[in-house]
Coordinates of C-alpha atoms in Angstrom, one line a residue:
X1392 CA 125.0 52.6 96.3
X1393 CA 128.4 53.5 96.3
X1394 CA 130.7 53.2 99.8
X1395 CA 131.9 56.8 98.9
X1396 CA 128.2 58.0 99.0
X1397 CA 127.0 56.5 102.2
X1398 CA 125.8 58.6 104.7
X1399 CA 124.7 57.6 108.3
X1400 CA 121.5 56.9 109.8
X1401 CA 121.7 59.6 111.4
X1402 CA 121.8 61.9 108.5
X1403 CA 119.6 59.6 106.3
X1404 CA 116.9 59.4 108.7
X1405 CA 117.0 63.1 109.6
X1406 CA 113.1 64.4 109.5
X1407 CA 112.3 65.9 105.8
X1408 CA 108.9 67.1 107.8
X1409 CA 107.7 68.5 111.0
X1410 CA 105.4 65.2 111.8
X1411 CA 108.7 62.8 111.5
X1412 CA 109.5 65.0 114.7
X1413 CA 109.9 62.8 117.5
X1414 CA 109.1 63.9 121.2
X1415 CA 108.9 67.8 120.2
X1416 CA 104.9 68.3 120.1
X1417 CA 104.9 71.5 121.8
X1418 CA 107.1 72.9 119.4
X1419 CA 105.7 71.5 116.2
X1420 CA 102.2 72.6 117.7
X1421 CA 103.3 76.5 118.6
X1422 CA 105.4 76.8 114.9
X1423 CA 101.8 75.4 113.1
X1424 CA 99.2 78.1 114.9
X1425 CA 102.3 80.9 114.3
X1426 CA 102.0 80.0 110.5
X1427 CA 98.7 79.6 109.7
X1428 CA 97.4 82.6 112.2
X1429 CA 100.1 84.7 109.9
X1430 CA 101.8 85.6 113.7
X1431 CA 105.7 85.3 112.4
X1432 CA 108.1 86.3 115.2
X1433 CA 111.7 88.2 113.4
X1434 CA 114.0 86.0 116.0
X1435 CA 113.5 82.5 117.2
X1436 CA 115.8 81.0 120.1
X1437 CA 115.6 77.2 120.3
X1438 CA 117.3 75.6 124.0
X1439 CA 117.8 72.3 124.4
X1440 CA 120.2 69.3 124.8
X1441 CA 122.2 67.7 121.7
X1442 CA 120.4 65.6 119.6
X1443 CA 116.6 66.6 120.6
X1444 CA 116.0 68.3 116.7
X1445 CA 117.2 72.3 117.1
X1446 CA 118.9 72.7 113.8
X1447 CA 116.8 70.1 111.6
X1448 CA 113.6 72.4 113.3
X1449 CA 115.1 75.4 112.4
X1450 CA 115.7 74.3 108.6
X1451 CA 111.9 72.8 108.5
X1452 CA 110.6 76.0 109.5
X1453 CA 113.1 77.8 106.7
X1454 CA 111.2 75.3 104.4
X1455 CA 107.7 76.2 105.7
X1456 CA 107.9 79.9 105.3
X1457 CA 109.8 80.1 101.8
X1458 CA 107.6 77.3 99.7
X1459 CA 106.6 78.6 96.8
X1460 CA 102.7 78.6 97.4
X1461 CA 102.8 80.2 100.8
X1462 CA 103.8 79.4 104.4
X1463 CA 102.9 76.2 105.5
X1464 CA 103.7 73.4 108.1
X1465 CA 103.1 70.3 105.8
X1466 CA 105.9 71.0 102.7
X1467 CA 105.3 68.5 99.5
X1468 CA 108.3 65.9 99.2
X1469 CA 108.4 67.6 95.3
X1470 CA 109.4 71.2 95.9
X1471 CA 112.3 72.5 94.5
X1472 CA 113.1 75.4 97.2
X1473 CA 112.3 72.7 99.8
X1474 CA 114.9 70.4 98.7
X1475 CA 117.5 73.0 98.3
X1476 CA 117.2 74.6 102.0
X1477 CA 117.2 70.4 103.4
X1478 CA 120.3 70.0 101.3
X1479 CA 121.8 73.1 102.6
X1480 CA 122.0 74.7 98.7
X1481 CA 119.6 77.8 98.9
X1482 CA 120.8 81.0 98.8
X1483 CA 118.6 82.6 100.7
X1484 CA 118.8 80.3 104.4
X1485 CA 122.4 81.1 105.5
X1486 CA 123.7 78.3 108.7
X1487 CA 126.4 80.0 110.5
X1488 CA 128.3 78.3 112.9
X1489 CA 128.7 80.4 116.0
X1490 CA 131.8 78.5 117.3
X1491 CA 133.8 79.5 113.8
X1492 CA 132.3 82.8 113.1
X1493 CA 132.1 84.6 116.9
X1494 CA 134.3 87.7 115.8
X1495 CA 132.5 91.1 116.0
X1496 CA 134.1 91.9 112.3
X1497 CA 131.6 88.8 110.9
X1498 CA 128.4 89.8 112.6
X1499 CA 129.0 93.4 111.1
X1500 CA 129.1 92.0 107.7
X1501 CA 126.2 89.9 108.5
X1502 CA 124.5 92.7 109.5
X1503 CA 125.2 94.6 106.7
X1504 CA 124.0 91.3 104.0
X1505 CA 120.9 91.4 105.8
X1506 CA 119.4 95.3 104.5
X1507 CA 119.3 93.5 100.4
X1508 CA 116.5 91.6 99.3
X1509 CA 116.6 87.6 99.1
X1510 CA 116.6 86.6 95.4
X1511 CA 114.9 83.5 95.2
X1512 CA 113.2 83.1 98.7
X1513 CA 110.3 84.8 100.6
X1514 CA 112.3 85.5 103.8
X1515 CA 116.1 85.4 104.2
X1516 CA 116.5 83.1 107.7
X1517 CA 119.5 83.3 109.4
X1518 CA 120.4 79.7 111.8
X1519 CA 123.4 80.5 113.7
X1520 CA 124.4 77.5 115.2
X1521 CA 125.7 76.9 118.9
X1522 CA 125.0 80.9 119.2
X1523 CA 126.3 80.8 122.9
X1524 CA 129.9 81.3 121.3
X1525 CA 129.5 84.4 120.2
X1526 CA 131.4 87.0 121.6
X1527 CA 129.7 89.6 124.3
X1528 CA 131.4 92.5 121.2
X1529 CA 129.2 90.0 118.4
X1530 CA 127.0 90.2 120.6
X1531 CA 126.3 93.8 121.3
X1532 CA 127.2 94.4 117.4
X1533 CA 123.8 92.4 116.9
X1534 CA 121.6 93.8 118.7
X1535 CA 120.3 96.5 117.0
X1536 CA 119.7 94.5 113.6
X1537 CA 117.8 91.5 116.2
X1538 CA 115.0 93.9 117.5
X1539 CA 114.4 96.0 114.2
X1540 CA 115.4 93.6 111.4
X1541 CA 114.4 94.4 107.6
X1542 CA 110.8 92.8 107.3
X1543 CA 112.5 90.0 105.2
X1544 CA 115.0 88.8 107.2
X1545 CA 114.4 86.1 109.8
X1546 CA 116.9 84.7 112.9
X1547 CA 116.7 81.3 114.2
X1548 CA 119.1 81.2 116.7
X1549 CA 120.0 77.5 118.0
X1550 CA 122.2 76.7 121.4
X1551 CA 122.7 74.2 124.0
X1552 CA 124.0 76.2 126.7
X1553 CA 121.3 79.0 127.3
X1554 CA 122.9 80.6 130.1
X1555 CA 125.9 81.9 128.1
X1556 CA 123.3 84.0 125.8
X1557 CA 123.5 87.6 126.6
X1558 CA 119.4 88.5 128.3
X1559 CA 119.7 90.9 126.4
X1560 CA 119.5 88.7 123.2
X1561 CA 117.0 86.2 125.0
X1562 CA 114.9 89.1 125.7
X1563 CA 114.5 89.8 122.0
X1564 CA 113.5 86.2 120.9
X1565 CA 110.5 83.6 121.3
X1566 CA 112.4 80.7 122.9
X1567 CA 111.3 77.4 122.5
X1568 CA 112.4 74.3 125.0
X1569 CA 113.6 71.4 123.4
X1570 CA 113.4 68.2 125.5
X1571 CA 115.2 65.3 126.2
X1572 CA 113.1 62.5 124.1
X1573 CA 111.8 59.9 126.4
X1574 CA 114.0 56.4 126.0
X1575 CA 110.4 54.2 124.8
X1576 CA 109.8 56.9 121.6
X1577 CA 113.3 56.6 121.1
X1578 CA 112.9 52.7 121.3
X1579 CA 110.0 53.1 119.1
X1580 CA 112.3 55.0 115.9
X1581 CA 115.0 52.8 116.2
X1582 CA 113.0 49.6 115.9
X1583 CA 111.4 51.8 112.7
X1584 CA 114.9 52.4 111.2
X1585 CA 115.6 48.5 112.0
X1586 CA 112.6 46.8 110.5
X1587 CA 113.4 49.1 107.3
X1588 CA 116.8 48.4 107.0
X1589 CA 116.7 44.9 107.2
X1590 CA 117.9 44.5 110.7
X1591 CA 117.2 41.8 113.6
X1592 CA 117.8 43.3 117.1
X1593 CA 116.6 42.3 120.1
X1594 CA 114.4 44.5 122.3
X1595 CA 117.1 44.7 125.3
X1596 CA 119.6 45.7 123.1
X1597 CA 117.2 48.7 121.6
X1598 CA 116.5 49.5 124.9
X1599 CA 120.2 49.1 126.0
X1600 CA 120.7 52.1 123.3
X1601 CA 118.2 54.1 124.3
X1602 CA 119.6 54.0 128.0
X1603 CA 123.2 55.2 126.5
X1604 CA 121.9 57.8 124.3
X1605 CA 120.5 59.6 127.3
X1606 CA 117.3 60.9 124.6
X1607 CA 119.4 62.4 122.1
X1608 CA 118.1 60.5 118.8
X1609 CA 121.1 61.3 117.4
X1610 CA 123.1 59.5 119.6
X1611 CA 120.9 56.7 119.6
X1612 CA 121.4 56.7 115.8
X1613 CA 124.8 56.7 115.7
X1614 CA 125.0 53.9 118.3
X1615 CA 122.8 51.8 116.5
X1616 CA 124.9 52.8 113.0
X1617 CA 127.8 51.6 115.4
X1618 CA 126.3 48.4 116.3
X1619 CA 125.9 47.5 112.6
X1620 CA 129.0 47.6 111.4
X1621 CA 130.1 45.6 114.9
X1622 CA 127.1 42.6 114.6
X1623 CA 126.3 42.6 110.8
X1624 CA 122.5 42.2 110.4
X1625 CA 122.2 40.7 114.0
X1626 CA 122.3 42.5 116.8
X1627 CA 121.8 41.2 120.8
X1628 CA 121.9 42.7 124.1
X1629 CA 125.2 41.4 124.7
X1630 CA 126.8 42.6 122.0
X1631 CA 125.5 46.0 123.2
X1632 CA 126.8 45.4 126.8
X1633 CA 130.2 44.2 125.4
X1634 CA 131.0 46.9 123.2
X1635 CA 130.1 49.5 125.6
X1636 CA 130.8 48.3 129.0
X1637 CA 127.5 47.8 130.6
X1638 CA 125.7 46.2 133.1
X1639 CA 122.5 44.3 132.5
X1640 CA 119.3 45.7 133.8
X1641 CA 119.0 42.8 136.1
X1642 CA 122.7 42.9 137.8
X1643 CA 121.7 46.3 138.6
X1644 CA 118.7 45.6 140.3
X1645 CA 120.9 42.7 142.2
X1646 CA 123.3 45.2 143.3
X1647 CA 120.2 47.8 144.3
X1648 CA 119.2 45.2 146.4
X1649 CA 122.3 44.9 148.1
X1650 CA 122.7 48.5 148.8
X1651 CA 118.8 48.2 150.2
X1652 CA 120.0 45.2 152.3
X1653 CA 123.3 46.5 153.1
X1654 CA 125.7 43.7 152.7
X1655 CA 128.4 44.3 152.3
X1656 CA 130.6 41.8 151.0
X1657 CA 128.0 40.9 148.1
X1658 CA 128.4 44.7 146.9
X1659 CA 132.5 44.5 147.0
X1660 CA 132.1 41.4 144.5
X1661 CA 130.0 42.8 142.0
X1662 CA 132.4 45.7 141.9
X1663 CA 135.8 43.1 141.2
X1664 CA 133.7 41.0 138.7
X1665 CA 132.3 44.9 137.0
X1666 CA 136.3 45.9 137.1
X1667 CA 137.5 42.5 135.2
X1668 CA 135.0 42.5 132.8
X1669 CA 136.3 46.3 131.8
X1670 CA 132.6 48.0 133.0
X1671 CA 131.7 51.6 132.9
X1672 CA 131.4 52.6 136.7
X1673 CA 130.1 55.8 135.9
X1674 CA 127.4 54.3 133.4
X1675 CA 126.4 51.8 136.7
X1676 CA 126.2 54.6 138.5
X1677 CA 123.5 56.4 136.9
X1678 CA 121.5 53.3 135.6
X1679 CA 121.4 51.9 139.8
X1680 CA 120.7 55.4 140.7
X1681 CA 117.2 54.8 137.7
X1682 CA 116.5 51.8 139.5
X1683 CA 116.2 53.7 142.8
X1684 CA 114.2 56.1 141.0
X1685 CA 111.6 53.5 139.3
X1686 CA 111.5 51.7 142.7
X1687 CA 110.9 55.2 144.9
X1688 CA 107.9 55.9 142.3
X1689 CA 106.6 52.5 142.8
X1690 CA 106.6 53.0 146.7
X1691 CA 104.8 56.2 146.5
X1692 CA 102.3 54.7 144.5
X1693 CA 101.8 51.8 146.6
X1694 CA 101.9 53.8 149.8
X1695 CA 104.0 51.8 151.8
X1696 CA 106.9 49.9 151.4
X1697 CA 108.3 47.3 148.8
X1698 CA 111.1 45.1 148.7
X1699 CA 111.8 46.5 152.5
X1700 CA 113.0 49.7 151.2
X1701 CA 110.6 52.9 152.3
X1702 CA 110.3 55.9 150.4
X1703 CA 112.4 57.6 153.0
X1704 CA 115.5 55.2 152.5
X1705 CA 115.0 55.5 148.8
X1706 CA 115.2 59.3 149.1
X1707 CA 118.4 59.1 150.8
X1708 CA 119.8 56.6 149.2
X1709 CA 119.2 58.5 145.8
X1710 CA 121.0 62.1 147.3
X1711 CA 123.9 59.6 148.1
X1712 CA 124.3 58.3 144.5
X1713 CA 123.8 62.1 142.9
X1714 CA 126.5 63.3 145.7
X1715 CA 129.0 60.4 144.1
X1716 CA 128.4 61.2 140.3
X1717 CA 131.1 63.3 140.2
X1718 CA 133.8 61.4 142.4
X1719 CA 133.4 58.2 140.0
X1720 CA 133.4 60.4 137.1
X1721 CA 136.3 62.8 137.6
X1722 CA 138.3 60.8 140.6
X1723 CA 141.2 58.9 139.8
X1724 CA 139.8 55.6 140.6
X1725 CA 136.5 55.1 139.5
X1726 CA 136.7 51.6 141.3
X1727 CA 137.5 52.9 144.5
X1728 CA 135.0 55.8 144.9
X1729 CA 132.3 53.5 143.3
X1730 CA 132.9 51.2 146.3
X1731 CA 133.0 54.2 148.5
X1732 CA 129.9 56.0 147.0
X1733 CA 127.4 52.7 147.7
X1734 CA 129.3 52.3 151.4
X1735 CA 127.7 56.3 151.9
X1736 CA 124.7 55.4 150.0
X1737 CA 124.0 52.2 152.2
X1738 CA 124.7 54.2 155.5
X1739 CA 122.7 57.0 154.3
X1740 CA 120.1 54.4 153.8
X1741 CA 120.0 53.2 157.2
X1742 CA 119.9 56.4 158.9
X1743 CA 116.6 58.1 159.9
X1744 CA 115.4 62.1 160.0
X1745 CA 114.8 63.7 163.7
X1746 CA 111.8 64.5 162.4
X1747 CA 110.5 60.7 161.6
X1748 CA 112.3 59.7 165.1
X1749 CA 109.9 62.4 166.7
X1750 CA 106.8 61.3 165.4
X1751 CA 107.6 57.9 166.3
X1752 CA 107.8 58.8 169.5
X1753 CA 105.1 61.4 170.1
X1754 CA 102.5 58.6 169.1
X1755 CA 103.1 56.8 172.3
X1756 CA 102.4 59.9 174.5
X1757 CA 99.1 60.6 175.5
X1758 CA 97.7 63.6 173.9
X1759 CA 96.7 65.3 177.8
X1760 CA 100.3 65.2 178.3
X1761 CA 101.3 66.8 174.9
X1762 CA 99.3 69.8 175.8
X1763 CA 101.2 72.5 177.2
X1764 CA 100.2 73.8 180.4
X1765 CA 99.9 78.0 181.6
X1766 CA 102.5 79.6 183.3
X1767 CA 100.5 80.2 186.5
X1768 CA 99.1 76.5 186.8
X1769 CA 101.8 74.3 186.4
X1770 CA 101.0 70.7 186.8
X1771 CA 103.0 67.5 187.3
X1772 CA 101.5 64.0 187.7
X1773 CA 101.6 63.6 191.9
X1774 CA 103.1 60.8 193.3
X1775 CA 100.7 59.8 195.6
X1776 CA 96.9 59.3 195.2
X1777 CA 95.4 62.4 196.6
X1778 CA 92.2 60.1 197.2
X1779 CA 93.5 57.3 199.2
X1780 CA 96.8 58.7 200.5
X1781 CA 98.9 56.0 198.9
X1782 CA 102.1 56.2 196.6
X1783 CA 101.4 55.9 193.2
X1784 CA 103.9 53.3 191.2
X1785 CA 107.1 55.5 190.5
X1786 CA 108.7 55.2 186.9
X1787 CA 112.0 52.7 186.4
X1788 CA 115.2 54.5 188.4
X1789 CA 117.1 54.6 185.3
X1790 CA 116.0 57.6 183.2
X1791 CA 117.2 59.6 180.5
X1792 CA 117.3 62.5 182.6
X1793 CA 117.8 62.8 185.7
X1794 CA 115.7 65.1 188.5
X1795 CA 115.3 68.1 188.2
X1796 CA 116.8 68.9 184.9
X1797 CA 115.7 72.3 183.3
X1798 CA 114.2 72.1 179.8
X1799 CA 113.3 75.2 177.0
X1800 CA 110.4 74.2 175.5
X1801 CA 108.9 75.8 172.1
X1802 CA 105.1 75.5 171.7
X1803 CA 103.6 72.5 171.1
X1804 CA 106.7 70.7 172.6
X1805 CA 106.2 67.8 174.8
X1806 CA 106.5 69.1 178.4
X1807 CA 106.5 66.9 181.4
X1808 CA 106.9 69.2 184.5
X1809 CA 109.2 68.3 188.2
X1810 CA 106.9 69.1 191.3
X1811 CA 107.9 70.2 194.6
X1812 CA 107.9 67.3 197.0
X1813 CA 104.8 67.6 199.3
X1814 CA 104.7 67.1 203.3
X1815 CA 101.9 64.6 203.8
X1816 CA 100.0 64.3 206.6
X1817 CA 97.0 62.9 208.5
X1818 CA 94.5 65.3 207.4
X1819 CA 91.6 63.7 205.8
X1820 CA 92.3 64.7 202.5
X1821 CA 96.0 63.4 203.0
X1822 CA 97.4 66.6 201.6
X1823 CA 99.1 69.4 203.1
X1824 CA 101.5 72.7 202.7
X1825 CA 103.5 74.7 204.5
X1826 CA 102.4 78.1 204.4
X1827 CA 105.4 79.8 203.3
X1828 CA 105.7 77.5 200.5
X1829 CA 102.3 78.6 199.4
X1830 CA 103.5 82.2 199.7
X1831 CA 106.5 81.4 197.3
X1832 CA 104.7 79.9 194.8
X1833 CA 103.2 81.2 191.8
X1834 CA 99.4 81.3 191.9
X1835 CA 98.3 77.5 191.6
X1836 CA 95.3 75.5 191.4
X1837 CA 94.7 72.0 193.0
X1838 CA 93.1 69.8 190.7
X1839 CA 90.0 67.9 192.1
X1840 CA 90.8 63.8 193.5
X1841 CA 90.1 61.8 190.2
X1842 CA 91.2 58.5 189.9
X1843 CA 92.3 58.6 186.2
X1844 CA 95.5 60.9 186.6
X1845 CA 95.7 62.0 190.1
X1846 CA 98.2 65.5 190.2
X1847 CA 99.7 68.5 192.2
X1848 CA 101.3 71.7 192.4
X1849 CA 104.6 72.4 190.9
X1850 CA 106.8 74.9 192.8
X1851 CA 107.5 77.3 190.3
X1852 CA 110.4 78.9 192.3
X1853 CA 112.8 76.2 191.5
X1854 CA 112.5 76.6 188.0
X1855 CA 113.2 80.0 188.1
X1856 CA 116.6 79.3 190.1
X1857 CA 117.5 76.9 187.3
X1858 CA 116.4 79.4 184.3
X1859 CA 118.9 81.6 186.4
X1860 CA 121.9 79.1 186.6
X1861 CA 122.0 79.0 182.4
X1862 CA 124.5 80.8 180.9
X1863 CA 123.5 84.5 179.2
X1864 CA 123.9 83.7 176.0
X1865 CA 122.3 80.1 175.6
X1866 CA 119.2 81.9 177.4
X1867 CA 119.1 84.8 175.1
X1868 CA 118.9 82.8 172.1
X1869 CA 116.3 80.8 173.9
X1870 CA 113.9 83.4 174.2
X1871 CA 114.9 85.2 171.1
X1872 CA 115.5 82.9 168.9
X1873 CA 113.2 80.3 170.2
X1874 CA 110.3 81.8 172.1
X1875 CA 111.1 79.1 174.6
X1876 CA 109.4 78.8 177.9
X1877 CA 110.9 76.4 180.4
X1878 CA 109.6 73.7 182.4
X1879 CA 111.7 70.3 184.0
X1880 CA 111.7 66.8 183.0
X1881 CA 111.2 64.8 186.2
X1882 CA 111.8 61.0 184.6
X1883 CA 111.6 59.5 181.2
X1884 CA 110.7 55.5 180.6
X1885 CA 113.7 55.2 178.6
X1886 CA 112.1 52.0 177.1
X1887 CA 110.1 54.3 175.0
X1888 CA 113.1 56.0 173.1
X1889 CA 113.9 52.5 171.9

């Protein structure tokens, strides 16, 4: 073979039938049933990121419907119509590229070539490429002909940016979702195209590609095409790593491991040593932010925590990286904002949700003092034994918050109520009121002497002074917003917050 007829992998190991279709099952499945159930949409709309198979789909299913002995999803290798429409040479399957014909004067014309008859061909299929550049005017000029095309004519519209399609155009197709292929089927054609062409490669660097080509098989073509002319027949990781500025799987679990750990200076000298050696930051980026991924999914499945890093800190440290994509990507130092961007992910990492800080605590409360108690029979734990008359052990002086501090409290909240201070007595009982207290107070129960959790009346008058000290606004939004009742914290065991 010539060097003036060489054509790249890429184009040489394009798919000649819809089983050489790799990661695209769904699509391959739903084209088969439409052809051999005879259910042939007029307009097809295929989505999806570079590289995943739109076009080469589009001109297999040209191929299907136009062989010579009927529409089917398996074409022999030996037919002549077949062949032309793969080489681009029939007549009678027109590829338009939308980026180069958007005017509305060129879908007019198109519009009118579409009332003759195709000469050699059962249908006339129409693949207008990158269809998203089409002009709203091309647009609208179309979108008669789209819903009520001649019975022969067929549109296979291909794009990559879906949103920039008119609904009024999506509305008129069958779209189809072409997916990112996953990196091990990619890993699994390239060592294909490798063993047939003769050429040694080591795993790593096949799954180094795979990584980079971020599952377009195209681009993990034309990397490996790359590699060949860089390595000859031979072809190692680090030749990979060197020619396209990466980092080695296992320097990036390293560095996730500092991050996890937090130190500092470690994380500072893998970014000097990944600036000399000329390293793509943004590349790092997004392979430490896979590791975080593969090591979240590992947690979950475990159910607890590896390699001291909960699913929790994974989580956060994961928004962090996302949050940073674009500063190392489009900042003017990607050194500096790669530094800064695992600084934020390490803090983020060591930070912890109100909620989780809540729980934590709430499991050291007794449930009986969790439970929120009625408006008219407000309780407080007494401090004195109502059976034997003697003081109870108080809690530590220090506390969180101080006496009689007034709390809004939702429901469900934990509530720990101030009493009234009692006047104790003589009386056998050892407890005694003044009447006009009783006749301030709300209706109130005495609980029975028990010796488990001893407790007394809480003078509901004092709260209501303190409800009235708040300002208007803070209590409106209270009980508006909130549905709060209030209550007062006597004394917290500050050791518990800890």
């Amino acid at each position: 073979m010539s060097k003036n007829a060489y054509q790249v992998i890429a184009r040489r190991w394009r798919p000649k039938q819809f089983s050489e279709l790799v990661g695209q099952d769904h699509v391959v499945q739903t084209l088969g049933n439409a052809i051999k159930m005879g259910r042939i949409a007029h307009a097809y709309l295929f989505v999806g990121p570079r590289g995943t198979g739109k076009t080469t789909s589009a001109r297999l299913f040209a191929k299907s419907l136009n062989w010579e002995d009927g529409p089917t999803l398996e074409v022999p290798e030996d037919s002549d119509i077949g062949n032309a429409i793969m080489a681009g040479r029939c007549l009678d399957v027109i590829e338009i590229d939308g980026a180069s014909n958007n005017s509305v004067d060129q879908v007019r014309d198109l519009r009118d070539e579409c009332q003759y008859a195709p000469t050699q061909c059962r249908f006339k299929i129409y693949v207008i490429d990158e269809v998203h550049m089409l002009s709203q005017q091309a647009f609208n000029a179309l979108l008669k002909t789209l819903e009520e095309p001649p019975s022969h004519v067929k549109f296979v519209f291909a794009t990559t940016e879906s949103h920039k399609v008119l609904p009024t155009i999506v509305s008129r197709c069958q779209r189809f979702e072409f997916r990112s292929i996953p990196a091990p089927l990619i890993v699994s054609k390239l060592e294909e195209i490798c063993k047939v062409e003769s050429i040694e490669v080591e795993l790593e660097a096949i799954e180094a590609i795979a990584r980079m080509a971020m599952g377009g098989m195209r681009d993990a073509q034309s990397i490996l095409d790359q590699m060949i002319s860089f390595c000859g027949k031979t072809i190692s990781q680090a030749d990979v790593l060197e020619v396209y500025g990466l980092a080695s799987k296992e320097r990036i679990q390293i560095l996730a491991q500092y991050v996890i750990d937090g130190d500092y200076n470690s994380i500072i000298q893998y970014t000097d040593s990944f600036s000399t050696e000329g390293l793509d930051f943004y590349r790092a980026l997004l392979d430490l932010s896979d590791t975080f991924r593969e090591l979240l999914l590992d947690t979950l499945r475990s159910k607890g925590e590896t390699v001291n890093c909960s699913a929790e800190q994974c989580v956060r440290i994961l928004d962090s990286l996302r949050q940073g994509e674009d500063l190392v990507r489009m900042g003017l130092s990607e050194k500096t904002n790669f530094e800064v961007t695992l600084f934020r992910a390490v803090q983020s990492g060591r930070s912890r949700s109100i909620d989780h800080v809540i729980r934590k605590i709430s499991g050291l409360i007794p449930e009986d003092v969790k439970k929120k108690p009625k408006l008219n029979q407000v309780e407080s734990a007494s401090q004195y034994n109502v059976s034997t008359a003697e003081p109870v052990e108080e809690l530590p002086k220090q506390s969180i918050v101080g006496e009689s501090t007034l709390v809004a409290a939702g429901a469900g909240d934990l509530e720990l109520n101030e009493s009234a201070p009692l006047s104790m007595g003589d009386t056998p009982d050892g407890v005694v009121q003044k009447e006009e207290e009783v006749d301030n107070a709300f209706e109130t129960e005495i609980p029975q002497p028990s010796k488990e959790k001893p407790r007394q009346i809480v003078d509901r008058e004092k709260i209501e002074e303190k409800i009235a000290e708040l300002p208007d606004g803070i209590k409106d939004i209270l009980k508006d917003k909130f549905q709060a009742d209030f209550v007062s914290i006597e004394k917290i065991d500050e050791s518990k917050l800890i």
